[in-house]
Coordinates of C-alpha atoms in Angstrom, one line a residue:
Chain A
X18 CA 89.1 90.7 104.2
X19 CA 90.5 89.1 101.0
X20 CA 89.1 85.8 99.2
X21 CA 89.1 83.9 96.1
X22 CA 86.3 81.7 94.8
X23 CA 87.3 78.9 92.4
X24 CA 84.7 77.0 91.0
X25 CA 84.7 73.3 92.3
X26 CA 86.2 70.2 90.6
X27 CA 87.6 68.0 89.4
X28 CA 86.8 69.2 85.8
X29 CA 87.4 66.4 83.3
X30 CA 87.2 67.0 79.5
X31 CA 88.6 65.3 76.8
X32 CA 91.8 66.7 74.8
X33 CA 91.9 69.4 72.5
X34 CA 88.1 70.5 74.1
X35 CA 87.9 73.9 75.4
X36 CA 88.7 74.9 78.9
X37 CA 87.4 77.6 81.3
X38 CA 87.9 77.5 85.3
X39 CA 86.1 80.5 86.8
X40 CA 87.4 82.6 89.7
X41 CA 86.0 86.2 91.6
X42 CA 87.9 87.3 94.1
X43 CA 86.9 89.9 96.8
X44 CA 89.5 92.7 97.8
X45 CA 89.7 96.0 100.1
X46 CA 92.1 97.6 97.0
X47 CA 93.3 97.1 93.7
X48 CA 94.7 93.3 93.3
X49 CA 97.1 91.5 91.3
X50 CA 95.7 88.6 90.1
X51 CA 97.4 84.9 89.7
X52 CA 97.2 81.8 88.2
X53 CA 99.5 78.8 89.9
X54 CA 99.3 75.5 88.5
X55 CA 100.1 72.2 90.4
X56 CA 101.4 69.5 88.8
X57 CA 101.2 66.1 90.5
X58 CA 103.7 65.1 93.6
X59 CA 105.4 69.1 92.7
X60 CA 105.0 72.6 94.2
X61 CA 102.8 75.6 92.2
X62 CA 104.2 77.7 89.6
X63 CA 103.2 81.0 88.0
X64 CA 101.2 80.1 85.2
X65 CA 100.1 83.6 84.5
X66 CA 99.5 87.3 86.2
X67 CA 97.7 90.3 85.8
X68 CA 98.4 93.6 87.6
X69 CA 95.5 96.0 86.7
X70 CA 92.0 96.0 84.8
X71 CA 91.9 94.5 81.3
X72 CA 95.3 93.4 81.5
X73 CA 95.4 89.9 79.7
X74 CA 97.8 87.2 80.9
X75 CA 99.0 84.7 78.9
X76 CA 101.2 81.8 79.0
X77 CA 101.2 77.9 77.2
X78 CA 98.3 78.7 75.6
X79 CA 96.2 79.7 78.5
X80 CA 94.7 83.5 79.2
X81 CA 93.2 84.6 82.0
X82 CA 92.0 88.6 81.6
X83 CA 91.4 90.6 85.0
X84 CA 87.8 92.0 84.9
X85 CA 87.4 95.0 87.6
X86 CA 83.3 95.4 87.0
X87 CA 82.6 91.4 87.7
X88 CA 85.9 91.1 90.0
X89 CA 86.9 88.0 88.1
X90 CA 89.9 86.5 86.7
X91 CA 88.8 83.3 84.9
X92 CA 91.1 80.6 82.9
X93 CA 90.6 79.3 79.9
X94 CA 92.5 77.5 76.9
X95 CA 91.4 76.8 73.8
X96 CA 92.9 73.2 73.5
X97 CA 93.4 71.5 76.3
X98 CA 96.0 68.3 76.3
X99 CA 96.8 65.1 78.9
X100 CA 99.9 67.4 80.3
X101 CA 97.7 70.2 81.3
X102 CA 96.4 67.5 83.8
X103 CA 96.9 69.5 87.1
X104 CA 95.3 71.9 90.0
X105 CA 95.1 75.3 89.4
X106 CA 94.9 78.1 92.0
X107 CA 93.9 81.8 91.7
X108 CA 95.0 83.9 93.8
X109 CA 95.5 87.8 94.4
X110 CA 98.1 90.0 96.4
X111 CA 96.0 93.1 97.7
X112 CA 97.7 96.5 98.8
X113 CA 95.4 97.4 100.6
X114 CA 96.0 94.2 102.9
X115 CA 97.3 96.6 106.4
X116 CA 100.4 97.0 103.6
X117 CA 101.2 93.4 103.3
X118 CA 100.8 91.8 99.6
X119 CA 100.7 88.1 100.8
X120 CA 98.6 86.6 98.2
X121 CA 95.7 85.0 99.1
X122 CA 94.7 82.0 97.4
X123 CA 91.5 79.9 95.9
X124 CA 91.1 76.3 97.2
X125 CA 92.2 75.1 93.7
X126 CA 90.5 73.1 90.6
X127 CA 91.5 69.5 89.6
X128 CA 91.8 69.3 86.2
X129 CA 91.3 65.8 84.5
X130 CA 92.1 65.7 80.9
X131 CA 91.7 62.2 79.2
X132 CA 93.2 61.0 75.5
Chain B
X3 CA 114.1 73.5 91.1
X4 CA 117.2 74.4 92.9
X5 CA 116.9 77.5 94.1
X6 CA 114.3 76.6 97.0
X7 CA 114.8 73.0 98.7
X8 CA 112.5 71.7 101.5
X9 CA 113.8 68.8 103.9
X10 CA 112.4 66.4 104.5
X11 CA 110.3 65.6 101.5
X12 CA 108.5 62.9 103.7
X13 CA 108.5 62.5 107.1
X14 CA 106.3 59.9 109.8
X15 CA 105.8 60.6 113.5
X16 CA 104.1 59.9 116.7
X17 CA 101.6 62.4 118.1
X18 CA 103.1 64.7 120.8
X19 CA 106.4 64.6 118.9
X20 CA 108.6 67.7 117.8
X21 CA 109.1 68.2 113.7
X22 CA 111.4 70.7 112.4
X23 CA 110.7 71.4 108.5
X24 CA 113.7 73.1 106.5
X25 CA 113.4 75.4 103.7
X26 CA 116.6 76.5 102.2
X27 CA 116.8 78.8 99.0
X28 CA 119.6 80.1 96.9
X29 CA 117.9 83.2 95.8
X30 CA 118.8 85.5 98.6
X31 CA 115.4 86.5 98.8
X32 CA 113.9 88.3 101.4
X33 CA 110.7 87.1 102.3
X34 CA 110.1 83.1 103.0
X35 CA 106.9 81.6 103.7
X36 CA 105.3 78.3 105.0
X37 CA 102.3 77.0 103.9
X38 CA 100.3 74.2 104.8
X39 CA 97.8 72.2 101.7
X40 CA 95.0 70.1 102.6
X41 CA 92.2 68.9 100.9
X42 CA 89.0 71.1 100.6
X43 CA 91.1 73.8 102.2
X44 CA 93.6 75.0 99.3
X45 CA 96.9 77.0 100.6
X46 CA 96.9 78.4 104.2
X47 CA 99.8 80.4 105.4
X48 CA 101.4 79.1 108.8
X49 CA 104.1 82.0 109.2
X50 CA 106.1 84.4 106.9
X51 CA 109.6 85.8 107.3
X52 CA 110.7 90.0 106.0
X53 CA 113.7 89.3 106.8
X54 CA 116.4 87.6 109.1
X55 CA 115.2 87.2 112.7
X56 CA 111.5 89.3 111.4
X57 CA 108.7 87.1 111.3
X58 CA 104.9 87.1 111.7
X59 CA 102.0 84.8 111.9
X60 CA 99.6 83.6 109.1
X61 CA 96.5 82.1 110.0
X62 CA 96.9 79.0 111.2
X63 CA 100.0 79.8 113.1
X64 CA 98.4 77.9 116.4
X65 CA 100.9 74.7 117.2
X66 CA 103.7 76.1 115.0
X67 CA 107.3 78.2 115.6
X68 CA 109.6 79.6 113.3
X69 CA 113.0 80.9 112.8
X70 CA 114.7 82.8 110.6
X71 CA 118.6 82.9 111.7
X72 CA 120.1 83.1 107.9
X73 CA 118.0 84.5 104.9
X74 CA 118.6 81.3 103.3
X75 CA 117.2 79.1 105.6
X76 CA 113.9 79.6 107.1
X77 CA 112.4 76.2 110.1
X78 CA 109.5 75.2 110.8
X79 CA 108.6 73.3 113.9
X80 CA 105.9 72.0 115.0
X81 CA 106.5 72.0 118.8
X82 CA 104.1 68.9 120.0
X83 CA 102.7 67.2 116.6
X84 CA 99.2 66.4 116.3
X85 CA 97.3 64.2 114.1
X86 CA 95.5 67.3 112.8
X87 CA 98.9 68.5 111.4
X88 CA 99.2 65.7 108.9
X89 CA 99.4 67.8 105.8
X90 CA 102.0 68.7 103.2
X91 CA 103.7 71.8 103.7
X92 CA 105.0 74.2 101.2
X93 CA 108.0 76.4 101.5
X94 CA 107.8 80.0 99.4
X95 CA 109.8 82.5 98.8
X96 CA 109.8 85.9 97.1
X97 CA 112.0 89.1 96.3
X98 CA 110.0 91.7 96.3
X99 CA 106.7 91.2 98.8
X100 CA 105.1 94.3 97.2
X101 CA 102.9 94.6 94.2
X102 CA 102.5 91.9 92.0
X103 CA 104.1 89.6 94.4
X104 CA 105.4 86.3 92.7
X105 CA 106.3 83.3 95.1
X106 CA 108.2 80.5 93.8
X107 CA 107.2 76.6 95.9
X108 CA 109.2 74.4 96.9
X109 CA 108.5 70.6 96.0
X110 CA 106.8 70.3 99.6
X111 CA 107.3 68.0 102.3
X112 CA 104.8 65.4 103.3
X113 CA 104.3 65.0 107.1
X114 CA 102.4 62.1 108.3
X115 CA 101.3 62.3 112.1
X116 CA 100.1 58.8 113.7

């Protein structure tokens, strides 16, 4: 079946360092990939998507690009600040799923950015 | 924000109790979702709705029912609550349930069972 592996957290780093989260995901066809991010006491929200190999999504500064040959979708940001403070889940919706495309999604990664 | 709303945001019961969680949404969208969020176990789907009166489980459907009279409003209910189900669920909803299938959360409800 389908699965995503998110690396463990929390992550804590200091503002303006650089960020990475890693995630592989394993999938009978060819994924869409996701990043949600969770903001304290609120629901996710698309932070960014990718529908096919090499595609690079982007949004507030953060880019994820969807690697085919290492199956991996990984975060990063070049600056990170105090608001980015938040979980973030990867997650893929997978064709090839008996025809459904209910995403599947990582455990999530606390992120802990101090001043 | 105010196209998906969950009620109640919090709730506290007594074991062997009956819940019912609403999701209502504004989007007309046809497929609806329930989640549940715990720690060290992410996002796991309870049951999903296609459409009005068509639903399926997810897997951890056990000690859960839904309903789907209206697309706008999909229930949860958990029939006899257990301590086990203390968790904070999360309505979702999408349009299109194929492809690159975006869900939008609701602000979740927080269910504490004593």
């Amino acid at each position: 079946g389908n699965s995503v592996t998110q690396m463990e957290g929390p992550v804590t780093l200091s503002e303006e360092a650089f960020l990475t989260i890693n995630c592989t995901y394993t999938a009978t066809g060819y994924p869409s990939l996701f990043w949600y991010v969770q903001y304290p006491g609120e629901g996710l929200q698309l932070l960014l998507k990718a529908t096919k190999a090499d595609d690079k999504g982007s949004n507030k500064g953060f880019e994820a690009t969807y690697r085919k040959e290492t199956t991996s979708f990984h975060l990063e940001k070049g600056s990170v600040q105090v608001s980015d403070s938040a979980v973030y889940f990867c997650a893929l919706s997978d064709p090839e799923s008996g025809g459904s495309y209910i995403p599947t999604f990582g455990r999530g990664t606390s992120l802990i950015v101090h001043p | 924000d105010a196209g998906i709303t969950q009620s109640p945001r919090h709730k506290v019961t007594e074991t062997g109790t009956p819940v019912t969680l609403r999701c209502h949404q504004t989007e007309n969208h046809r497929y609806m979702y329930w989640y549940r969020q715990d720690p060290g176990h992410g996002l796991r789907l309870i049951h999903y709705s296609y459409g009005v009166k068509d639903t399926d489980k997810g897997e951890v459907s056990d000690g859960y029912s839904v309903s789907r009279s209206k697309t706008e409003d999909f229930l949860l209910t958990l029939e006899s609550a257990t301590s086990s189900q203390t968790s904070v669920y999360f309505c979702a909803i999408s349009d299109t349930g194929t492809g690159a299938n975006v869900l939008t959360f609701g602000a979740g409800s927080r269910l504490t069972v004593l």
